Amino acid sequence: SQQGEEDPQALSIQEGENATMNCSYKTSINNLQWYRQNSGRGLVHLILIRSNEREKHSGRLRVTLDTSKKSSSLLITASRAADTASYFCGIGKYNNNDMRFGAGTRLTVKP
Amino acid sequence: EAQVTQNPRYLITVTGKKLTVTCSQNMNHEYMSWYRQDPGLGLRQIYYSMNVEVTDKGDVPEGYKVSRKEKRNFPLILESPSPNQTSLYFCASSLWGTSYEQYFGPGTRLTVT
């Protein structure tokens, strides 16, 4: 499969702790995108990282990409209850405009 | 406000009764796409379109049709729905293909009995 696979499937932490989610894939990529989904609602884009980039930041979010290991990680620092959601990685490939997602990581942040 | 809209938001129908889910975006995006989301399977792409009159199959196109006659609209057609098409459907758009962030609609929850 060429889709992203998120790990872990579920993660439960206390408010203030950091949360790390991982995404692995099997093909060469053009970019990798992280999205958040609150229960049953549309996905919201968080960060896009291109294949020639190794790290990107946005507020409390930090994304890394290791193309040699075909993996990416999303770190949420100082988590809040409002960060409770499912997180998905989407794989964008070269010369192809289909996008593949995994099953997501369900993050629960306890107040 | 920049947005992707879908209608209807909820739909219950019977097997074999043709239905259309509409999708519209107001951002002048070239790329539009349909996904379905099922528990444990994440999002799977059904069809996508790079431009007017240009559509391509995604991961799970069987049982679906799409058309792109106008840039802003990308309807999803189920000509003969079956219970295995019960799912949560999302439309999305982006400036140009998957090299740019996608904007998702609010979703359409379809139940086929």
PDB file of C-alpha atoms in Angstrom:
ATOM      1  CA  SER A   1       0.000   0.000   0.000  1.00  0.00           C
ATOM      2  CA  GLN A   2       1.194   3.503  -0.709  1.00  0.00           C
ATOM      3  CA  GLN A   3      -0.863   5.085   2.006  1.00  0.00           C
ATOM      4  CA  GLY A   4       0.460   6.623   5.174  1.00  0.00           C
ATOM      5  CA  GLU A   5       0.234   4.545   8.306  1.00  0.00           C
ATOM      6  CA  GLU A   6      -0.039   6.395  11.573  1.00  0.00           C
ATOM      7  CA  ASP A   7       1.288   5.090  14.841  1.00  0.00           C
ATOM      8  CA  PRO A   8       0.097   4.743  17.534  1.00  0.00           C
ATOM      9  CA  GLN A   9      -3.573   4.168  16.779  1.00  0.00           C
ATOM     10  CA  ALA A  10      -4.519   5.879  20.032  1.00  0.00           C
ATOM     11  CA  LEU A  11      -2.680   8.067  22.507  1.00  0.00           C
ATOM     12  CA  SER A  12      -3.871   9.403  25.848  1.00  0.00           C
ATOM     13  CA  ILE A  13      -1.916  12.054  27.750  1.00  0.00           C
ATOM     14  CA  GLN A  14      -2.372  14.706  30.404  1.00  0.00           C
ATOM     15  CA  GLU A  15      -2.700  18.374  29.594  1.00  0.00           C
ATOM     16  CA  GLY A  16       0.711  20.002  29.403  1.00  0.00           C
ATOM     17  CA  GLU A  17       2.496  16.881  28.190  1.00  0.00           C
ATOM     18  CA  ASN A  18       3.916  16.475  24.704  1.00  0.00           C
ATOM     19  CA  ALA A  19       2.311  14.189  22.142  1.00  0.00           C
ATOM     20  CA  THR A  20       4.219  12.466  19.365  1.00  0.00           C
ATOM     21  CA  MET A  21       2.604  10.699  16.434  1.00  0.00           C
ATOM     22  CA  ASN A  22       4.354   8.911  13.626  1.00  0.00           C
ATOM     23  CA  CYS A  23       3.591   8.248   9.990  1.00  0.00           C
ATOM     24  CA  SER A  24       5.301   5.670   7.802  1.00  0.00           C
ATOM     25  CA  TYR A  25       4.937   5.211   4.070  1.00  0.00           C
ATOM     26  CA  LYS A  26       6.295   2.951   1.366  1.00  0.00           C
ATOM     27  CA  THR A  27       6.796   5.016  -1.772  1.00  0.00           C
ATOM     28  CA  SER A  28       8.772   8.048  -2.871  1.00  0.00           C
ATOM     29  CA  ILE A  29       6.908  11.198  -1.977  1.00  0.00           C
ATOM     30  CA  ASN A  30       6.608  14.776  -3.152  1.00  0.00           C
ATOM     31  CA  ASN A  31       5.269  15.946   0.164  1.00  0.00           C
ATOM     32  CA  LEU A  32       3.604  14.775   3.339  1.00  0.00           C
ATOM     33  CA  GLN A  33       0.737  16.610   4.988  1.00  0.00           C
ATOM     34  CA  TRP A  34      -0.659  16.417   8.498  1.00  0.00           C
ATOM     35  CA  TYR A  35      -4.325  17.049   9.207  1.00  0.00           C
ATOM     36  CA  ARG A  36      -6.499  17.185  12.306  1.00  0.00           C
ATOM     37  CA  GLN A  37     -10.082  15.992  12.535  1.00  0.00           C
ATOM     38  CA  ASN A  38     -12.438  16.744  15.362  1.00  0.00           C
ATOM     39  CA  SER A  39     -15.053  14.066  15.814  1.00  0.00           C
ATOM     40  CA  GLY A  40     -16.991  13.527  12.583  1.00  0.00           C
ATOM     41  CA  ARG A  41     -16.009  16.871  11.113  1.00  0.00           C
ATOM     42  CA  GLY A  42     -13.918  17.849   8.103  1.00  0.00           C
ATOM     43  CA  LEU A  43     -10.152  17.616   8.196  1.00  0.00           C
ATOM     44  CA  VAL A  44      -8.159  20.740   8.906  1.00  0.00           C
ATOM     45  CA  HIS A  45      -4.712  21.167   7.410  1.00  0.00           C
ATOM     46  CA  LEU A  46      -1.870  21.561   9.905  1.00  0.00           C
ATOM     47  CA  ILE A  47       1.486  21.384   8.134  1.00  0.00           C
ATOM     48  CA  LEU A  48       2.823  20.416   4.710  1.00  0.00           C
ATOM     49  CA  ILE A  49       6.441  19.274   4.519  1.00  0.00           C
ATOM     50  CA  ARG A  50       8.118  18.703   1.174  1.00  0.00           C
ATOM     51  CA  SER A  51      10.488  15.871   0.415  1.00  0.00           C
ATOM     52  CA  ASN A  52      13.519  18.155   0.456  1.00  0.00           C
ATOM     53  CA  GLU A  53      12.677  19.511   3.910  1.00  0.00           C
ATOM     54  CA  ARG A  54      13.584  17.867   7.200  1.00  0.00           C
ATOM     55  CA  GLU A  55      11.680  19.890   9.777  1.00  0.00           C
ATOM     56  CA  LYS A  56       8.897  22.459   9.970  1.00  0.00           C
ATOM     57  CA  HIS A  57       7.292  24.319  12.826  1.00  0.00           C
ATOM     58  CA  SER A  58       3.950  25.963  13.304  1.00  0.00           C
ATOM     59  CA  GLY A  59       3.171  27.272  16.762  1.00  0.00           C
ATOM     60  CA  ARG A  60       3.194  24.277  19.118  1.00  0.00           C
ATOM     61  CA  LEU A  61       3.515  21.847  16.216  1.00  0.00           C
ATOM     62  CA  ARG A  62       6.757  20.395  14.954  1.00  0.00           C
ATOM     63  CA  VAL A  63       6.940  18.028  12.002  1.00  0.00           C
ATOM     64  CA  THR A  64       9.995  16.073  10.943  1.00  0.00           C
ATOM     65  CA  LEU A  65      10.544  14.052   7.802  1.00  0.00           C
ATOM     66  CA  ASP A  66      13.112  11.326   7.267  1.00  0.00           C
ATOM     67  CA  THR A  67      12.934  10.196   3.649  1.00  0.00           C
ATOM     68  CA  SER A  68      15.609   7.539   4.169  1.00  0.00           C
ATOM     69  CA  LYS A  69      13.377   5.845   6.730  1.00  0.00           C
ATOM     70  CA  LYS A  70      10.180   6.818   4.917  1.00  0.00           C
ATOM     71  CA  SER A  71       8.724   8.256   8.067  1.00  0.00           C
ATOM     72  CA  SER A  72       7.472  11.485   9.570  1.00  0.00           C
ATOM     73  CA  SER A  73       6.563  12.552  13.060  1.00  0.00           C
ATOM     74  CA  LEU A  74       4.204  15.184  14.425  1.00  0.00           C
ATOM     75  CA  LEU A  75       5.025  16.611  17.838  1.00  0.00           C
ATOM     76  CA  ILE A  76       2.491  18.675  19.738  1.00  0.00           C
ATOM     77  CA  THR A  77       4.124  20.439  22.668  1.00  0.00           C
ATOM     78  CA  ALA A  78       2.367  21.549  25.854  1.00  0.00           C
ATOM     79  CA  SER A  79      -0.847  19.837  24.808  1.00  0.00           C
ATOM     80  CA  ARG A  80      -4.276  21.193  25.672  1.00  0.00           C
ATOM     81  CA  ALA A  81      -7.659  19.545  26.033  1.00  0.00           C
ATOM     82  CA  ALA A  82      -8.633  21.283  22.781  1.00  0.00           C
ATOM     83  CA  ASP A  83      -5.965  19.225  20.967  1.00  0.00           C
ATOM     84  CA  THR A  84      -8.133  16.139  21.478  1.00  0.00           C
ATOM     85  CA  ALA A  85      -8.797  14.942  17.930  1.00  0.00           C
ATOM     86  CA  SER A  86      -7.707  12.426  15.323  1.00  0.00           C
ATOM     87  CA  TYR A  87      -4.562  13.180  13.364  1.00  0.00           C
ATOM     88  CA  PHE A  88      -3.889  11.958   9.841  1.00  0.00           C
ATOM     89  CA  CYS A  89      -0.944  12.053   7.511  1.00  0.00           C
ATOM     90  CA  GLY A  90      -1.550  12.356   3.791  1.00  0.00           C
ATOM     91  CA  ILE A  91       0.975  11.215   1.224  1.00  0.00           C
ATOM     92  CA  GLY A  92       1.472  13.306  -1.911  1.00  0.00           C
ATOM     93  CA  LYS A  93       3.446  11.599  -4.635  1.00  0.00           C
ATOM     94  CA  TYR A  94       5.353  12.768  -7.687  1.00  0.00           C
ATOM     95  CA  ASN A  95       3.555  12.765 -11.029  1.00  0.00           C
ATOM     96  CA  ASN A  96       0.357  11.661  -9.403  1.00  0.00           C
ATOM     97  CA  ASN A  97      -2.403  13.649  -7.827  1.00  0.00           C
ATOM     98  CA  ASP A  98      -4.107  11.075  -5.744  1.00  0.00           C
ATOM     99  CA  MET A  99      -3.577  11.420  -2.004  1.00  0.00           C
ATOM    100  CA  ARG A 100      -3.480   8.529   0.413  1.00  0.00           C
ATOM    101  CA  PHE A 101      -4.261   8.700   4.110  1.00  0.00           C
ATOM    102  CA  GLY A 102      -3.901   6.221   6.913  1.00  0.00           C
ATOM    103  CA  ALA A 103      -6.378   5.329   9.632  1.00  0.00           C
ATOM    104  CA  GLY A 104      -5.128   8.108  11.889  1.00  0.00           C
ATOM    105  CA  THR A 105      -4.009   8.511  15.487  1.00  0.00           C
ATOM    106  CA  ARG A 106      -6.696   9.257  18.034  1.00  0.00           C
ATOM    107  CA  LEU A 107      -5.270  11.705  20.606  1.00  0.00           C
ATOM    108  CA  THR A 108      -7.007  12.305  23.920  1.00  0.00           C
ATOM    109  CA  VAL A 109      -5.705  15.074  26.154  1.00  0.00           C
ATOM    110  CA  LYS A 110      -7.080  14.884  29.682  1.00  0.00           C
ATOM    111  CA  PRO A 111      -7.553  18.140  31.566  1.00  0.00           C
TER     112      PRO A 111
ATOM    113  CA  GLU B   1     -15.313  33.265   3.602  1.00  0.00           C
ATOM    114  CA  ALA B   2     -13.219  30.673   1.789  1.00  0.00           C
ATOM    115  CA  GLN B   3     -14.942  27.341   2.083  1.00  0.00           C
ATOM    116  CA  VAL B   4     -15.970  24.023   0.644  1.00  0.00           C
ATOM    117  CA  THR B   5     -19.660  23.243   0.977  1.00  0.00           C
ATOM    118  CA  GLN B   6     -21.411  19.907   0.658  1.00  0.00           C
ATOM    119  CA  ASN B   7     -25.072  19.044   0.425  1.00  0.00           C
ATOM    120  CA  PRO B   8     -26.844  17.294   1.899  1.00  0.00           C
ATOM    121  CA  ARG B   9     -25.082  16.873   5.224  1.00  0.00           C
ATOM    122  CA  TYR B  10     -27.108  13.794   6.121  1.00  0.00           C
ATOM    123  CA  LEU B  11     -28.878  11.385   3.820  1.00  0.00           C
ATOM    124  CA  ILE B  12     -30.707   8.136   4.378  1.00  0.00           C
ATOM    125  CA  THR B  13     -31.732   6.293   1.240  1.00  0.00           C
ATOM    126  CA  VAL B  14     -32.596   2.843  -0.036  1.00  0.00           C
ATOM    127  CA  THR B  15     -30.620   0.454  -2.164  1.00  0.00           C
ATOM    128  CA  GLY B  16     -30.703   1.294  -5.842  1.00  0.00           C
ATOM    129  CA  LYS B  17     -32.102   4.814  -5.616  1.00  0.00           C
ATOM    130  CA  LYS B  18     -29.806   7.175  -7.496  1.00  0.00           C
ATOM    131  CA  LEU B  19     -28.438  10.078  -5.510  1.00  0.00           C
ATOM    132  CA  THR B  20     -26.084  13.019  -5.935  1.00  0.00           C
ATOM    133  CA  VAL B  21     -23.988  14.714  -3.308  1.00  0.00           C
ATOM    134  CA  THR B  22     -22.991  18.205  -4.335  1.00  0.00           C
ATOM    135  CA  CYS B  23     -19.679  19.891  -3.595  1.00  0.00           C
ATOM    136  CA  SER B  24     -18.795  23.496  -4.258  1.00  0.00           C
ATOM    137  CA  GLN B  25     -15.738  25.640  -3.493  1.00  0.00           C
ATOM    138  CA  ASN B  26     -15.342  29.401  -3.714  1.00  0.00           C
ATOM    139  CA  MET B  27     -11.538  29.598  -3.789  1.00  0.00           C
ATOM    140  CA  ASN B  28     -11.012  29.185  -7.537  1.00  0.00           C
ATOM    141  CA  HIS B  29      -9.126  25.959  -6.857  1.00  0.00           C
ATOM    142  CA  GLU B  30      -8.080  23.774  -9.746  1.00  0.00           C
ATOM    143  CA  TYR B  31      -8.079  20.502  -7.801  1.00  0.00           C
ATOM    144  CA  MET B  32     -11.079  18.821  -6.210  1.00  0.00           C
ATOM    145  CA  SER B  33     -11.422  15.404  -4.666  1.00  0.00           C
ATOM    146  CA  TRP B  34     -13.854  13.042  -2.961  1.00  0.00           C
ATOM    147  CA  TYR B  35     -13.022  10.766  -0.030  1.00  0.00           C
ATOM    148  CA  ARG B  36     -14.927   8.312   2.050  1.00  0.00           C
ATOM    149  CA  GLN B  37     -14.151   7.636   5.680  1.00  0.00           C
ATOM    150  CA  ASP B  38     -14.940   4.363   7.386  1.00  0.00           C
ATOM    151  CA  PRO B  39     -14.030   3.260  10.922  1.00  0.00           C
ATOM    152  CA  GLY B  40     -10.588   1.703  11.062  1.00  0.00           C
ATOM    153  CA  LEU B  41      -9.887   2.436   7.398  1.00  0.00           C
ATOM    154  CA  GLY B  42      -9.184   6.144   7.516  1.00  0.00           C
ATOM    155  CA  LEU B  43      -9.852   8.234   4.445  1.00  0.00           C
ATOM    156  CA  ARG B  44      -9.862   6.636   1.041  1.00  0.00           C
ATOM    157  CA  GLN B  45      -9.905   8.659  -2.133  1.00  0.00           C
ATOM    158  CA  ILE B  46     -12.728   7.981  -4.572  1.00  0.00           C
ATOM    159  CA  TYR B  47     -12.109  10.362  -7.482  1.00  0.00           C
ATOM    160  CA  TYR B  48     -10.231  13.553  -8.068  1.00  0.00           C
ATOM    161  CA  SER B  49     -10.172  16.259 -10.695  1.00  0.00           C
ATOM    162  CA  MET B  50      -7.313  18.457 -11.779  1.00  0.00           C
ATOM    163  CA  ASN B  51      -9.431  20.760 -13.920  1.00  0.00           C
ATOM    164  CA  VAL B  52     -12.736  21.137 -15.717  1.00  0.00           C
ATOM    165  CA  GLU B  53     -13.569  17.987 -17.657  1.00  0.00           C
ATOM    166  CA  VAL B  54     -10.515  16.183 -16.205  1.00  0.00           C
ATOM    167  CA  THR B  55     -11.219  13.447 -13.650  1.00  0.00           C
ATOM    168  CA  ASP B  56      -9.229  10.458 -12.419  1.00  0.00           C
ATOM    169  CA  LYS B  57      -9.888   7.438 -10.267  1.00  0.00           C
ATOM    170  CA  GLY B  58      -8.617   7.287  -6.733  1.00  0.00           C
ATOM    171  CA  ASP B  59      -8.291   4.288  -4.505  1.00  0.00           C
ATOM    172  CA  VAL B  60     -11.939   3.169  -4.396  1.00  0.00           C
ATOM    173  CA  PRO B  61     -13.871   4.431  -7.458  1.00  0.00           C
ATOM    174  CA  GLU B  62     -16.182   1.437  -7.951  1.00  0.00           C
ATOM    175  CA  GLY B  63     -19.848   2.345  -7.675  1.00  0.00           C
ATOM    176  CA  TYR B  64     -19.279   6.090  -7.999  1.00  0.00           C
ATOM    177  CA  LYS B  65     -19.315   8.662 -10.774  1.00  0.00           C
ATOM    178  CA  VAL B  66     -18.183  12.252 -10.840  1.00  0.00           C
ATOM    179  CA  SER B  67     -18.274  15.153 -13.239  1.00  0.00           C
ATOM    180  CA  ARG B  68     -16.482  18.495 -13.421  1.00  0.00           C
ATOM    181  CA  LYS B  69     -18.362  20.778 -15.768  1.00  0.00           C
ATOM    182  CA  GLU B  70     -17.607  23.922 -13.818  1.00  0.00           C
ATOM    183  CA  LYS B  71     -14.487  24.766 -11.882  1.00  0.00           C
ATOM    184  CA  ARG B  72     -16.296  25.360  -8.615  1.00  0.00           C
ATOM    185  CA  ASN B  73     -18.489  22.235  -8.568  1.00  0.00           C
ATOM    186  CA  PHE B  74     -17.635  18.557  -8.287  1.00  0.00           C
ATOM    187  CA  PRO B  75     -20.714  16.397  -7.633  1.00  0.00           C
ATOM    188  CA  LEU B  76     -20.483  12.773  -6.533  1.00  0.00           C
ATOM    189  CA  ILE B  77     -23.056  10.468  -8.093  1.00  0.00           C
ATOM    190  CA  LEU B  78     -24.149   7.084  -6.805  1.00  0.00           C
ATOM    191  CA  GLU B  79     -26.281   5.635  -9.569  1.00  0.00           C
ATOM    192  CA  SER B  80     -27.292   2.491  -7.698  1.00  0.00           C
ATOM    193  CA  PRO B  81     -26.292   2.818  -4.046  1.00  0.00           C
ATOM    194  CA  SER B  82     -25.665  -0.284  -1.990  1.00  0.00           C
ATOM    195  CA  PRO B  83     -25.362  -0.738   1.792  1.00  0.00           C
ATOM    196  CA  ASN B  84     -21.554  -1.015   1.541  1.00  0.00           C
ATOM    197  CA  GLN B  85     -21.537   2.612   0.425  1.00  0.00           C
ATOM    198  CA  THR B  86     -22.825   3.689   3.812  1.00  0.00           C
ATOM    199  CA  SER B  87     -20.078   6.014   4.931  1.00  0.00           C
ATOM    200  CA  LEU B  88     -18.977   9.545   5.760  1.00  0.00           C
ATOM    201  CA  TYR B  89     -18.044  11.411   2.589  1.00  0.00           C
ATOM    202  CA  PHE B  90     -15.757  14.409   2.299  1.00  0.00           C
ATOM    203  CA  CYS B  91     -15.110  16.737  -0.573  1.00  0.00           C
ATOM    204  CA  ALA B  92     -11.843  18.663  -0.669  1.00  0.00           C
ATOM    205  CA  SER B  93     -10.125  21.197  -2.895  1.00  0.00           C
ATOM    206  CA  SER B  94      -6.668  22.651  -3.323  1.00  0.00           C
ATOM    207  CA  LEU B  95      -4.981  25.264  -5.419  1.00  0.00           C
ATOM    208  CA  TRP B  96      -3.178  22.702  -7.586  1.00  0.00           C
ATOM    209  CA  GLY B  97      -3.098  18.988  -6.963  1.00  0.00           C
ATOM    210  CA  THR B  98      -1.636  17.351  -3.906  1.00  0.00           C
ATOM    211  CA  SER B  99       1.324  19.713  -3.762  1.00  0.00           C
ATOM    212  CA  TYR B 100      -0.813  22.132  -1.816  1.00  0.00           C
ATOM    213  CA  GLU B 101      -2.910  21.907   1.299  1.00  0.00           C
ATOM    214  CA  GLN B 102      -6.399  20.615   0.871  1.00  0.00           C
ATOM    215  CA  TYR B 103      -9.486  22.329   2.234  1.00  0.00           C
ATOM    216  CA  PHE B 104     -12.153  19.903   3.342  1.00  0.00           C
ATOM    217  CA  GLY B 105     -15.908  20.246   3.401  1.00  0.00           C
ATOM    218  CA  PRO B 106     -17.961  19.433   6.514  1.00  0.00           C
ATOM    219  CA  GLY B 107     -18.866  15.939   5.362  1.00  0.00           C
ATOM    220  CA  THR B 108     -21.978  14.076   4.234  1.00  0.00           C
ATOM    221  CA  ARG B 109     -23.133  11.131   6.291  1.00  0.00           C
ATOM    222  CA  LEU B 110     -24.819   8.651   3.964  1.00  0.00           C
ATOM    223  CA  THR B 111     -26.801   5.629   5.075  1.00  0.00           C
ATOM    224  CA  VAL B 112     -28.019   3.135   2.485  1.00  0.00           C
ATOM    225  CA  THR B 113     -30.572   0.620   3.743  1.00  0.00           C
TER     226      THR B 113
END
